Tab-separated table of C-alpha atoms in Angstrom:
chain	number	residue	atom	x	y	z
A	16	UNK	CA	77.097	19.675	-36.456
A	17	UNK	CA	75.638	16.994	-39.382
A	18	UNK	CA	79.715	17.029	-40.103
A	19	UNK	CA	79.727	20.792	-41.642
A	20	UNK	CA	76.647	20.221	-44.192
A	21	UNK	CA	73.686	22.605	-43.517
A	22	UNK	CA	69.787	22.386	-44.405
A	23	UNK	CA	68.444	24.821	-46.367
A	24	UNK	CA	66.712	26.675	-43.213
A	25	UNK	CA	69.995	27.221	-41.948
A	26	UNK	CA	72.086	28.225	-44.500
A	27	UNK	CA	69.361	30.860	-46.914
A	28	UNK	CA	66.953	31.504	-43.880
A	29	UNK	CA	69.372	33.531	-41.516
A	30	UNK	CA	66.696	36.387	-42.303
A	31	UNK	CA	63.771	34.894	-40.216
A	32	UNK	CA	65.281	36.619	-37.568
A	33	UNK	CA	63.936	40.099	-39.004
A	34	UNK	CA	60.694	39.283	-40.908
A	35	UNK	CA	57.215	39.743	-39.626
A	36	UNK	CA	56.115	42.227	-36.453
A	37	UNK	CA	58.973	41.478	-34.152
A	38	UNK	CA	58.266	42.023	-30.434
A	39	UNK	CA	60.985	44.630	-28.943
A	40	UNK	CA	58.798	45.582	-26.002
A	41	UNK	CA	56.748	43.871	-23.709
A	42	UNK	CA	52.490	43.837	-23.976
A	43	UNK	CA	50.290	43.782	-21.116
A	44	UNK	CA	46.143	44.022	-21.646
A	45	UNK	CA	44.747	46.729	-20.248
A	46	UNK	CA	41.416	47.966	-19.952
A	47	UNK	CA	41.172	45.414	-23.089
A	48	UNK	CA	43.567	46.230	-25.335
A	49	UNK	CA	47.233	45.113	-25.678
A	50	UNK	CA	49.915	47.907	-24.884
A	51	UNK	CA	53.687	48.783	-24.373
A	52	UNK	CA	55.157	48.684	-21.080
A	53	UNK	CA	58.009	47.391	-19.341
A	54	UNK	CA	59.694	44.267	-18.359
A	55	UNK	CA	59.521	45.056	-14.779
A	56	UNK	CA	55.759	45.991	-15.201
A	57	UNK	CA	54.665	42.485	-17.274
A	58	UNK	CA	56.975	40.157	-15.405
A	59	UNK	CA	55.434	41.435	-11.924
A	60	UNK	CA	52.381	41.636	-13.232
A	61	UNK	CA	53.001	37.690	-14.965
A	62	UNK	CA	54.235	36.039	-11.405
A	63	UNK	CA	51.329	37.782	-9.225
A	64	UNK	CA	48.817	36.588	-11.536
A	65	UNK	CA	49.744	32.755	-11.408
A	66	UNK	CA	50.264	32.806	-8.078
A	67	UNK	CA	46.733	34.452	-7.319
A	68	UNK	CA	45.279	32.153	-9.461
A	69	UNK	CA	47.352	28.722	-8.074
A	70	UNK	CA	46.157	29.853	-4.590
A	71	UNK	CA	42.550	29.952	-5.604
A	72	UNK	CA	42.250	27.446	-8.045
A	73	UNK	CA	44.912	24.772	-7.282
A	74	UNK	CA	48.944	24.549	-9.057
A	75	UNK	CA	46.842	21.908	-11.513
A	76	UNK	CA	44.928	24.983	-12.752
A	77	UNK	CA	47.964	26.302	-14.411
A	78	UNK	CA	49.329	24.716	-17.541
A	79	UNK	CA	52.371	25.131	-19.954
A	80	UNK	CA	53.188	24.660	-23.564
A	81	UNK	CA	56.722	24.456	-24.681
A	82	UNK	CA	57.464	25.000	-28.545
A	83	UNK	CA	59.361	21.427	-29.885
A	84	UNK	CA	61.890	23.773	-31.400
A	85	UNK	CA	63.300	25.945	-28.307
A	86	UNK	CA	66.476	24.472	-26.874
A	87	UNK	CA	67.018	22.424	-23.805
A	88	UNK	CA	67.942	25.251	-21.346
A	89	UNK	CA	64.617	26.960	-22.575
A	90	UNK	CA	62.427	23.486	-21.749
A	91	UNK	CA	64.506	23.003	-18.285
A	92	UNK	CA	63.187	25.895	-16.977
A	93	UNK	CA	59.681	25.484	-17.978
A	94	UNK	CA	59.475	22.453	-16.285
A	95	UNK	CA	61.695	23.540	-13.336
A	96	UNK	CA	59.227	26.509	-12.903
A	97	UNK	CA	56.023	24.468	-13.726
A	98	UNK	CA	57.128	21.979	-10.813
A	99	UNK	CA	57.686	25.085	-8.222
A	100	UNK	CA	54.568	26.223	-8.864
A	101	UNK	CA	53.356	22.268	-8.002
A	102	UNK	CA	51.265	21.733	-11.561
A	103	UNK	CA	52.207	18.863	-13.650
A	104	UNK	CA	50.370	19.823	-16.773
A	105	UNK	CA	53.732	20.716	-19.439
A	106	UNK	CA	52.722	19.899	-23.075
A	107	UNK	CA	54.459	20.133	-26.359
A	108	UNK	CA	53.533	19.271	-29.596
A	109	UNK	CA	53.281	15.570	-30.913
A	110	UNK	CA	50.914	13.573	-29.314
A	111	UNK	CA	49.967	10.250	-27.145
A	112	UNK	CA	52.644	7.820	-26.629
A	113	UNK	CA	55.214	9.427	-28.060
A	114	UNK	CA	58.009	9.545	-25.250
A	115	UNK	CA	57.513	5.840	-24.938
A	116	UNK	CA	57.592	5.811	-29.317
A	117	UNK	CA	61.834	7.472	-29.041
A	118	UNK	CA	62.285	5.106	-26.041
A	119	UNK	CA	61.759	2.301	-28.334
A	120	UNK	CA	64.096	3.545	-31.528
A	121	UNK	CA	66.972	1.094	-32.161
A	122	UNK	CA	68.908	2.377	-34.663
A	123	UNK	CA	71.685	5.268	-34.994
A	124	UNK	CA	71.878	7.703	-37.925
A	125	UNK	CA	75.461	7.515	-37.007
A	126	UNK	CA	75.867	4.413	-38.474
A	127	UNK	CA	73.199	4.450	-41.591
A	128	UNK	CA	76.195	4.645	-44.605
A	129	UNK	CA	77.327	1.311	-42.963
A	130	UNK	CA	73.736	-0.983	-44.103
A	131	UNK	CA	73.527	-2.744	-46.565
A	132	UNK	CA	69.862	-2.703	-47.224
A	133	UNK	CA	68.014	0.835	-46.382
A	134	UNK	CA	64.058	1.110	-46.746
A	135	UNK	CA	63.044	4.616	-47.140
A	136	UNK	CA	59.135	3.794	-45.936
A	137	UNK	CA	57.043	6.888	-46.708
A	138	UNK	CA	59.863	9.702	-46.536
A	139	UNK	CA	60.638	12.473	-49.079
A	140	UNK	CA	64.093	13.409	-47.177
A	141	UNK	CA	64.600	16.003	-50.142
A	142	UNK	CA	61.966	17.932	-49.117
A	143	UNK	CA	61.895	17.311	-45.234
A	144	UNK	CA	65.278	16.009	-44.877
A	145	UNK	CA	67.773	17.541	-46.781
A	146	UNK	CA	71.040	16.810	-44.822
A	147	UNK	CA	69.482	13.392	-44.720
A	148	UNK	CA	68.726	13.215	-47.933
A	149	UNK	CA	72.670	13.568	-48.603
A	150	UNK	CA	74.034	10.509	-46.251
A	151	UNK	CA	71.455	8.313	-48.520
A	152	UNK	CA	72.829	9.381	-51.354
A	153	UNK	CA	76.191	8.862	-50.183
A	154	UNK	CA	75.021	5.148	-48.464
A	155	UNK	CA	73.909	4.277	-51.965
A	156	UNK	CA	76.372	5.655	-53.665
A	157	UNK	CA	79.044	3.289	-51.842
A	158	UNK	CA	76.793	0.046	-52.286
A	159	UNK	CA	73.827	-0.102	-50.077
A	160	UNK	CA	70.699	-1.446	-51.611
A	161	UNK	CA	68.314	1.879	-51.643
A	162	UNK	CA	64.641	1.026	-51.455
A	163	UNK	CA	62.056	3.239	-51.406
A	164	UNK	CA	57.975	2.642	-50.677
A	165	UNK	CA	55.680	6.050	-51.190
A	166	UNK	CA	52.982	7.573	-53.536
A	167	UNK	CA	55.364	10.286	-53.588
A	168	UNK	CA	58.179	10.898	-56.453
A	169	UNK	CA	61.182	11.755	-54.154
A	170	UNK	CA	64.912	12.919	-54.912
A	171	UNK	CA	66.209	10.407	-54.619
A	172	UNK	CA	64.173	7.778	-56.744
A	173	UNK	CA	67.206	7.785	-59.234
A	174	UNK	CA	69.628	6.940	-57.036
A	175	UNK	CA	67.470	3.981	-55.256
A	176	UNK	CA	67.422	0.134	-56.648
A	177	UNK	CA	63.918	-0.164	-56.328
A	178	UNK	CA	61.182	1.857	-55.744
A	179	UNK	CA	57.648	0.846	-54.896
A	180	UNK	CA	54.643	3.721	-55.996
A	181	UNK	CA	52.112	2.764	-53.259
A	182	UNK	CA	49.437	4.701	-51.432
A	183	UNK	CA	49.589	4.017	-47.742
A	184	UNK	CA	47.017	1.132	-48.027
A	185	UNK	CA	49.446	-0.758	-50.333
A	186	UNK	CA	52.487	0.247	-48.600
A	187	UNK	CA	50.821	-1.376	-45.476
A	188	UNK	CA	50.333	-4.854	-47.050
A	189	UNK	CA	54.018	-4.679	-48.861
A	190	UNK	CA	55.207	-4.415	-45.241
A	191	UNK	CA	53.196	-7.472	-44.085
A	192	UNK	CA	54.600	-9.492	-46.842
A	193	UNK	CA	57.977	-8.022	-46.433
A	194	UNK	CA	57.633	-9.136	-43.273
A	195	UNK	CA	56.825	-12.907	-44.035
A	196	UNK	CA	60.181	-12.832	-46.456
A	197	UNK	CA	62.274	-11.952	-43.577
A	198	UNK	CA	61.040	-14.694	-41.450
A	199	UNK	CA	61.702	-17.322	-44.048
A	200	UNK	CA	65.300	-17.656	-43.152
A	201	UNK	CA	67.950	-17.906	-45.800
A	202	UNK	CA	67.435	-16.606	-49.245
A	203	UNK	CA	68.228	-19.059	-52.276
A	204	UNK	CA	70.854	-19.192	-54.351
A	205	UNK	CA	68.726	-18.115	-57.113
A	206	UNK	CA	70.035	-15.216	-59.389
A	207	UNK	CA	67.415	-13.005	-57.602
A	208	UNK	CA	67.822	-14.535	-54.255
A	209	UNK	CA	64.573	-15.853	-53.721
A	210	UNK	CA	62.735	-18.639	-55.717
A	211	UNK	CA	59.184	-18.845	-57.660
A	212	UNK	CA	58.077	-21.043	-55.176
A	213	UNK	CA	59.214	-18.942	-51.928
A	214	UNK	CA	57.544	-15.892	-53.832
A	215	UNK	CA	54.436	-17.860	-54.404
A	216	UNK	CA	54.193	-19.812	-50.748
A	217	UNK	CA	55.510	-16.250	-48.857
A	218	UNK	CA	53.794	-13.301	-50.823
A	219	UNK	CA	50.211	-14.124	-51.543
A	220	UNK	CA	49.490	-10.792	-50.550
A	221	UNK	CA	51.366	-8.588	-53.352
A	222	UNK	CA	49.621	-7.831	-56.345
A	223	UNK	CA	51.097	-8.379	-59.743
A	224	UNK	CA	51.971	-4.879	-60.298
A	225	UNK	CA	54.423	-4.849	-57.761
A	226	UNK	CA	55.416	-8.630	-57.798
A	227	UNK	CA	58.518	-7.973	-59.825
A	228	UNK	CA	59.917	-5.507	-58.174
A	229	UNK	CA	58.836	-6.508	-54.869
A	230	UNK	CA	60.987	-9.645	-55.556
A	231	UNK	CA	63.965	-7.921	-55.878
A	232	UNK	CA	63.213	-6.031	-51.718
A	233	UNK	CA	62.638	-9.246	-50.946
A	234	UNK	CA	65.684	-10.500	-51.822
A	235	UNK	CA	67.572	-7.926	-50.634
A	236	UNK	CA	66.432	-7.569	-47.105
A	237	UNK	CA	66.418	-10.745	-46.753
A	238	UNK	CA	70.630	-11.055	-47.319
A	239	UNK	CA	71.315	-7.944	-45.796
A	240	UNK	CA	73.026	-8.218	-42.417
A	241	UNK	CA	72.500	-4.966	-40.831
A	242	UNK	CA	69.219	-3.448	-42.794
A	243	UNK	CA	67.833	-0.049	-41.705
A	244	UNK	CA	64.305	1.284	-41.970
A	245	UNK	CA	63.638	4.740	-42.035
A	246	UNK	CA	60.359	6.071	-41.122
A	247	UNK	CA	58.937	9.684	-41.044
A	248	UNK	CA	56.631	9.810	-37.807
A	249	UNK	CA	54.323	13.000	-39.210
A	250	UNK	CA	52.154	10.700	-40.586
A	251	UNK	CA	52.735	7.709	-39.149
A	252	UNK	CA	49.303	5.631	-37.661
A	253	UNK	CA	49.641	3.271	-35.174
A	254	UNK	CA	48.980	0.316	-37.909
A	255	UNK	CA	51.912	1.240	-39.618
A	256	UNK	CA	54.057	1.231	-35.947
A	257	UNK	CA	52.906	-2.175	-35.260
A	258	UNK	CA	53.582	-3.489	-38.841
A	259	UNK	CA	57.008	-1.959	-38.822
A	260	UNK	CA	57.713	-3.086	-35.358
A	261	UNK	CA	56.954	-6.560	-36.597
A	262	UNK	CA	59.522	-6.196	-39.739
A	263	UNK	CA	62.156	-5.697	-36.985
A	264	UNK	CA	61.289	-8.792	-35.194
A	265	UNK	CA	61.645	-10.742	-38.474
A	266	UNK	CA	65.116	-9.946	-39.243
A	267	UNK	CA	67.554	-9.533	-36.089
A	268	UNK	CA	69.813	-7.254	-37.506
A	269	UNK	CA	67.051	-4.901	-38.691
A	270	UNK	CA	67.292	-1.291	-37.069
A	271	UNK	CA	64.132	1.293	-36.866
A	272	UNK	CA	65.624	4.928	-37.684
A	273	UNK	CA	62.418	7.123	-37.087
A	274	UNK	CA	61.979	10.595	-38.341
A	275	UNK	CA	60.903	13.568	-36.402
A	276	UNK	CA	59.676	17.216	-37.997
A	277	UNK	CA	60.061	19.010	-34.480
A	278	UNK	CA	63.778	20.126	-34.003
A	279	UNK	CA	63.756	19.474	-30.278
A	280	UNK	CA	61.594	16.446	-29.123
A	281	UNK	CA	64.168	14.171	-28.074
A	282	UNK	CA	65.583	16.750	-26.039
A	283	UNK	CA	61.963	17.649	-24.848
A	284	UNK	CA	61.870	14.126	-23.265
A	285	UNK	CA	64.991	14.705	-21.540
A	286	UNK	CA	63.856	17.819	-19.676
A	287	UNK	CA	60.420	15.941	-18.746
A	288	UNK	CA	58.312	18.085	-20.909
A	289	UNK	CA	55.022	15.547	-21.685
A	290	UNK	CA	56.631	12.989	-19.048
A	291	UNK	CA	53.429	13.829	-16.882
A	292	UNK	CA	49.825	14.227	-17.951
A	293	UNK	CA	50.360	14.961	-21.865
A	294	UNK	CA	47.930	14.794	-24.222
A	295	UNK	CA	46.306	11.373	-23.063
A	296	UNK	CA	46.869	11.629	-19.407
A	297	UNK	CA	49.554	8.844	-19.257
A	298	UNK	CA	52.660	9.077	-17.162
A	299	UNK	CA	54.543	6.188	-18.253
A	300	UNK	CA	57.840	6.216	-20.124
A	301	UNK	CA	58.457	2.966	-21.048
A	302	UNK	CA	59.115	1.164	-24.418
A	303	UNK	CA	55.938	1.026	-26.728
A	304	UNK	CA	55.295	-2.802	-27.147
A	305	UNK	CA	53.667	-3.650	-29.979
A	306	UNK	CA	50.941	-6.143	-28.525
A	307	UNK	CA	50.086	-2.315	-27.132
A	308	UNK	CA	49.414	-0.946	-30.440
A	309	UNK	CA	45.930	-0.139	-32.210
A	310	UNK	CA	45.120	-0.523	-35.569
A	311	UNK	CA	43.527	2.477	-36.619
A	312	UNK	CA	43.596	5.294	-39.126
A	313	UNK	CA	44.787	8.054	-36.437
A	314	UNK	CA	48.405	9.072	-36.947
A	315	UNK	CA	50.425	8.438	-34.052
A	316	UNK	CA	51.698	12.017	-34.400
A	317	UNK	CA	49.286	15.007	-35.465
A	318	UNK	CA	50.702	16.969	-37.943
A	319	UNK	CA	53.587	19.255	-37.114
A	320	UNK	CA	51.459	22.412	-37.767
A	321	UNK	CA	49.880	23.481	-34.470
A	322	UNK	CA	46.074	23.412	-34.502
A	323	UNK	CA	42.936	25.431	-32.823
A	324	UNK	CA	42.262	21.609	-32.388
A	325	UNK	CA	45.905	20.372	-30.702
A	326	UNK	CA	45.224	23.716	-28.541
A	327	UNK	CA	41.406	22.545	-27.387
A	328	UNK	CA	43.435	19.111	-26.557
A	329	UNK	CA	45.948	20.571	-24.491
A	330	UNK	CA	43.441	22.546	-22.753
A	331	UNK	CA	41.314	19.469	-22.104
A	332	UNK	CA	43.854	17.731	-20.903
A	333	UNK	CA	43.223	19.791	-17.816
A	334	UNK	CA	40.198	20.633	-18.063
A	335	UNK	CA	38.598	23.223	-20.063
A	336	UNK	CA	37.095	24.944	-17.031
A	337	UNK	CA	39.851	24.094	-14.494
A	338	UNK	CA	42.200	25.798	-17.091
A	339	UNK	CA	42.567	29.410	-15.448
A	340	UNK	CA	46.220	30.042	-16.930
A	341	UNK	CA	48.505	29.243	-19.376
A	342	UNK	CA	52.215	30.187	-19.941
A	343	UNK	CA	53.287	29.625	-23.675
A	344	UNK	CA	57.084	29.581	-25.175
A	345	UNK	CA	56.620	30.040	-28.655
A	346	UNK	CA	59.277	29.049	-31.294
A	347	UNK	CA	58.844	30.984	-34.763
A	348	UNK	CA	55.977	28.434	-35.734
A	349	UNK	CA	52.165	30.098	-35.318
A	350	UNK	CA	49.897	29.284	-32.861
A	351	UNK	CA	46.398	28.753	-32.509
A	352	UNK	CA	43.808	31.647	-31.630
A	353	UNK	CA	42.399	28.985	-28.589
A	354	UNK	CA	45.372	29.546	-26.684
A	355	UNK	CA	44.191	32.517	-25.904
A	356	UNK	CA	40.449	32.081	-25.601
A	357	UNK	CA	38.515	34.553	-23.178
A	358	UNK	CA	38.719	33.524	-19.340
A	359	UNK	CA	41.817	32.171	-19.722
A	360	UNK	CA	44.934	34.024	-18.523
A	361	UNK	CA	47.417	33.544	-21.004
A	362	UNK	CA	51.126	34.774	-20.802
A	363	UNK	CA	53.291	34.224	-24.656
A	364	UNK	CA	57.129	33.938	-24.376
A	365	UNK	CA	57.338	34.674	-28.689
A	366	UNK	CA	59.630	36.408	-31.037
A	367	UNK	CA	56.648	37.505	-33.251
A	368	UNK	CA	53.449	39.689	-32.908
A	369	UNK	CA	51.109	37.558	-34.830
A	370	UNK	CA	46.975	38.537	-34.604
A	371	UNK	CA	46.312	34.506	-32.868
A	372	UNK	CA	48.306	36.257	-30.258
A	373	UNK	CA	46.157	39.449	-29.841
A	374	UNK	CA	43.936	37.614	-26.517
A	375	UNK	CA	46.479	37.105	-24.661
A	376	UNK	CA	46.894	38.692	-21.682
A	377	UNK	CA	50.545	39.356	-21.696
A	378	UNK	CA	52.985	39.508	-24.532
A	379	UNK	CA	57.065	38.680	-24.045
A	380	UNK	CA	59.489	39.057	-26.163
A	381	UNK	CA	61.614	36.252	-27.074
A	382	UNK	CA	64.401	34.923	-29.463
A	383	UNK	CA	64.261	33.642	-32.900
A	384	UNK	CA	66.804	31.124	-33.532
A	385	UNK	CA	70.251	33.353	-34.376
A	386	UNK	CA	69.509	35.111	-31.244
A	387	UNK	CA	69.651	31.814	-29.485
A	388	UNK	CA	72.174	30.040	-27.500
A	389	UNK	CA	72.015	26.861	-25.495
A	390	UNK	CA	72.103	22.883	-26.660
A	391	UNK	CA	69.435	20.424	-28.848
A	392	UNK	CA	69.274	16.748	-28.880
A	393	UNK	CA	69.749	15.724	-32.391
A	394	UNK	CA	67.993	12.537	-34.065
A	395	UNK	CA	71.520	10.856	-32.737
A	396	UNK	CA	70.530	11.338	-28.922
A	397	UNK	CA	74.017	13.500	-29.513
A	398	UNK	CA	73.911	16.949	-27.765
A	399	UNK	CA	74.408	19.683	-30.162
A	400	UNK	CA	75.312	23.123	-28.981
A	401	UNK	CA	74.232	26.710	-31.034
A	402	UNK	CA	75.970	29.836	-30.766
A	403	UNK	CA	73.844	33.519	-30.313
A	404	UNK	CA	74.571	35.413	-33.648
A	405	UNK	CA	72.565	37.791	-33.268
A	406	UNK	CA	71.164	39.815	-29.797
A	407	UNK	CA	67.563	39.703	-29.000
A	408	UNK	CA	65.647	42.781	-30.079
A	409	UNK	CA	63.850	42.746	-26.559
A	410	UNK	CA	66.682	42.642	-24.687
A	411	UNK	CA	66.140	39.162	-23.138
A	412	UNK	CA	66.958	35.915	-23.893
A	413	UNK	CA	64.246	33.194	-23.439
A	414	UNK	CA	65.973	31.942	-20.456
A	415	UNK	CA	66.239	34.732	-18.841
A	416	UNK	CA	62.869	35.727	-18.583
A	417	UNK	CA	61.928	32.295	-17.242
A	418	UNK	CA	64.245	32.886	-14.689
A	419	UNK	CA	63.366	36.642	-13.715
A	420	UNK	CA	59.294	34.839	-13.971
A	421	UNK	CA	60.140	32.430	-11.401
A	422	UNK	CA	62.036	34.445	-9.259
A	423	UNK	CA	58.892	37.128	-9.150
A	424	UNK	CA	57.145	34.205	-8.550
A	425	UNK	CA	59.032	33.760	-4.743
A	426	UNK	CA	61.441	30.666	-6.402
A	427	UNK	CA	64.098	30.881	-7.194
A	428	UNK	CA	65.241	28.034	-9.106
A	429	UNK	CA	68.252	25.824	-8.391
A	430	UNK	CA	70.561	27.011	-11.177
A	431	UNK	CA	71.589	30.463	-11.702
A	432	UNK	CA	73.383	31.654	-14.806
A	433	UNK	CA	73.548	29.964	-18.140
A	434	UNK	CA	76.514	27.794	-18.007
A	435	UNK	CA	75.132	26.666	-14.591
A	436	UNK	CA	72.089	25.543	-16.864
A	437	UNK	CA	73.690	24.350	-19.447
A	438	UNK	CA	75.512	22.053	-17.123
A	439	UNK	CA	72.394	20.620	-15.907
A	440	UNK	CA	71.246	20.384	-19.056
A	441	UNK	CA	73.860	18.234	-20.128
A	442	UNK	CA	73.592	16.075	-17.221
A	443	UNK	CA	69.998	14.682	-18.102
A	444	UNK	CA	70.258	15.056	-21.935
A	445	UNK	CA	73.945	13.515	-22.747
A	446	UNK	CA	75.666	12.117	-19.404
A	447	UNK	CA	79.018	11.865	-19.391
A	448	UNK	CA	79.544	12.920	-22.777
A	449	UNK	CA	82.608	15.162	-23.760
A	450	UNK	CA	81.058	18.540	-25.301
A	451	UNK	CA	82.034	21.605	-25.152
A	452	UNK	CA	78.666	23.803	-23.971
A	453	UNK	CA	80.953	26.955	-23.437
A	454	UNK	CA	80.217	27.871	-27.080
């Protein structure tokens, strides 16, 4: 994995594992409080309560959240389980639009110490990126032209051959006239590559205080032959999509290498998690084209923490009222209090007792990340595959309760033990690809 360099989460934060209240017994609510009991006891308890609730109130009435950082086998059989019970309402985090958002990427991280010409367009990979961070270095290093457009002072300023200190407003507008360069055609033979009078016909846009070194982007994108963008889609609006969409269609051999803060999204798509209602109701997959796009000042994704707002969304999504259940598998990230909101029968697949959690009507405990073993989907559409370091305190691994859940439930789902899964898993995330998933 990322060729034997680690990020700082996984090479000093083994211990996460271990810290907070970890869960080592099940929690089921009773007579209004949350106590100890056993798996046989909340898992019965779990499966007769959605299926009470789907008979009376419809399969739509039950909903599921799945944690962008749980592994592919985890998100299989969410869904799986979701569409035995009939309901199509499976959320994760990011929202609107983004399936059809990684259907439209066109570029390969693979490949990125190979262009010539690399914008870094509001990303501090130092901070968010770190294994990142290190292939740019290395890309520059060997001769790629290393620009960089943010407010931000990042890591690898030093190392970059220009670097443009704009707030997002400005950034926007260097884009456009970026843009216009790359459609010009050719670049002179000019020491700097592009004339006064190109500058002054192409660029009316950019200010002086960025003219000069604007010139020298200019240039260089516009004699690259295979430039890269790079792209961090936290805070991305739909403005800045469109604009960047419309760099790519200036230059031909431009690629779009977008960013993602949630470990697991691409694989999230695979497994159909947000292929059916998500946040804005939408079923369609296809690419985002960028006559679809909004201006506006909404990011296309909400911010990677996980809101009492995102929650209220998800719920809304089926209806606030129609919303009788909810079946949650957490990551190690928090989650809002409205998950588990009064009314609302709410079952937590989690590692950690946190005090968001203490509404909920039954508690499960799950794996933190060394406990876990299965496969991701890396930025690379490449399937990655984790070994279990450590054994669950609980006794369980996430997939098994989902399977032991569904089985209470009177299905029993298609696959049976983990390599089965993982088989299937690699089916619809990597098809014929060569890995070895008996890790």
């Amino acid at each position: 994995v990322n060729n034997g360099l680690l990020c700082v989460k996984g090479a000093y934060h083994f211990s996460a594992a271990h810290k907070e209240r970890r869960l080592e017994a099940p929690l089921l609510r009773v007579n209004g409080t949350l106590q100890e009991t056993t798996w046989e006891e909340a898992l019965t308890t779990a499966a007769r309560t959605f299926r009470e609730l789907a008979e009376k109130h419809g399969p739509e009435s039950i909903a599921f959240f799945v944690a962008p950082n749980v592994t592919n086998e985890t998100a299989f059989l969410t869904a799986a389980l979701a569409r035995s019970l009939g309901s199509s309402n499976l959320f994760t985090t990011p929202g609107a639009g983004w399936p059809r958002f990684l259907k439209s990427r066109q570029g390969d991280f693979s490949t990125l110490v190979e262009s010539d010409f690399i914008l870094l367009y509001r990303v501090t990979p130092g901070v968010d990126y770190p294994v990142l961070a290190r292939l740019l270095k290395k890309a520059a290093d060997n001769g790629s032209w290393l620009g960089i457009m943010h407010q931000r002072t990042t890591t690898l300023d030093e190392a970059a051959q220009g670097v443009l200190r704009a707030d997002r407003e400005d950034c926007l507008r260097l884009l456009a006239a970026l843009t216009r360069t790359g459609a010009t055609g050719t670049a002179s033979s000019s020491p700097e590559g592009t004339s006064e009078g190109t500058l002054e016909e192409t660029l009316p846009a950019v200010e002086d205080r960025f003219r000069k070194k604007f010139a020298a982007f200019a240039a260089a994108f516009r004699r690259a032959k295979n430039p890269a963008v790079v792209c961090d889609t936290r805070d991305l609006t739909w403005q800045e999509l469109r604009q960047l969409q419309e760099l790519l269609a200036a230059h031909e051999g431009a690629t779009l290498l977008p960013l993602v803060p949630w470990g697991n999204i691409y694989g999230m798509q695979k497994m159909g998690i947000g292929h059916s209602a998500g946040w804005s109701g939408e079923s369609r997959t296809e690419e985002l084209r960028p006559e679809e796009l909004q201006p506006g000042a909404a990011p296309f994704h909400p911010q990677a923490v996980f809101t009492d707002a995102c929650a209220h969304t998800i719920l809304s999504a089926t209806g606030q009222e129609k919303c009788k259940a909810l079946l949650v598998v957490a990551d190690e990230g928090k989650l809002p209090a409205a998950l588990c909101r009064p009314g609302l029968f709410t079952v937590v697949i989690t590692p950690f007792f946190r005090e968001e959690l203490a509404a909920a009507g039954i508690l499960l405990p799950g794996t933190a990340y060394p406990e876990t073993r299965g496969s991701y989907l890396n930025s690379e559409g490449r399937l990655q595959w984790t070994a279990q370091a450590l054994v669950p305190p609980g006794g369980k691994e996430n997939w098994e309760i989902l399977m032991e859940l569904a089985e209470k439930m009177g299905h029993r789902l298609e696959t049976g033990d983990f390599q089965a899964i993982a088989t299937e898993v690699q089916r619809l995330a990597a098809p014929g690809e060569e890995e070895d998933n008996k890790k």
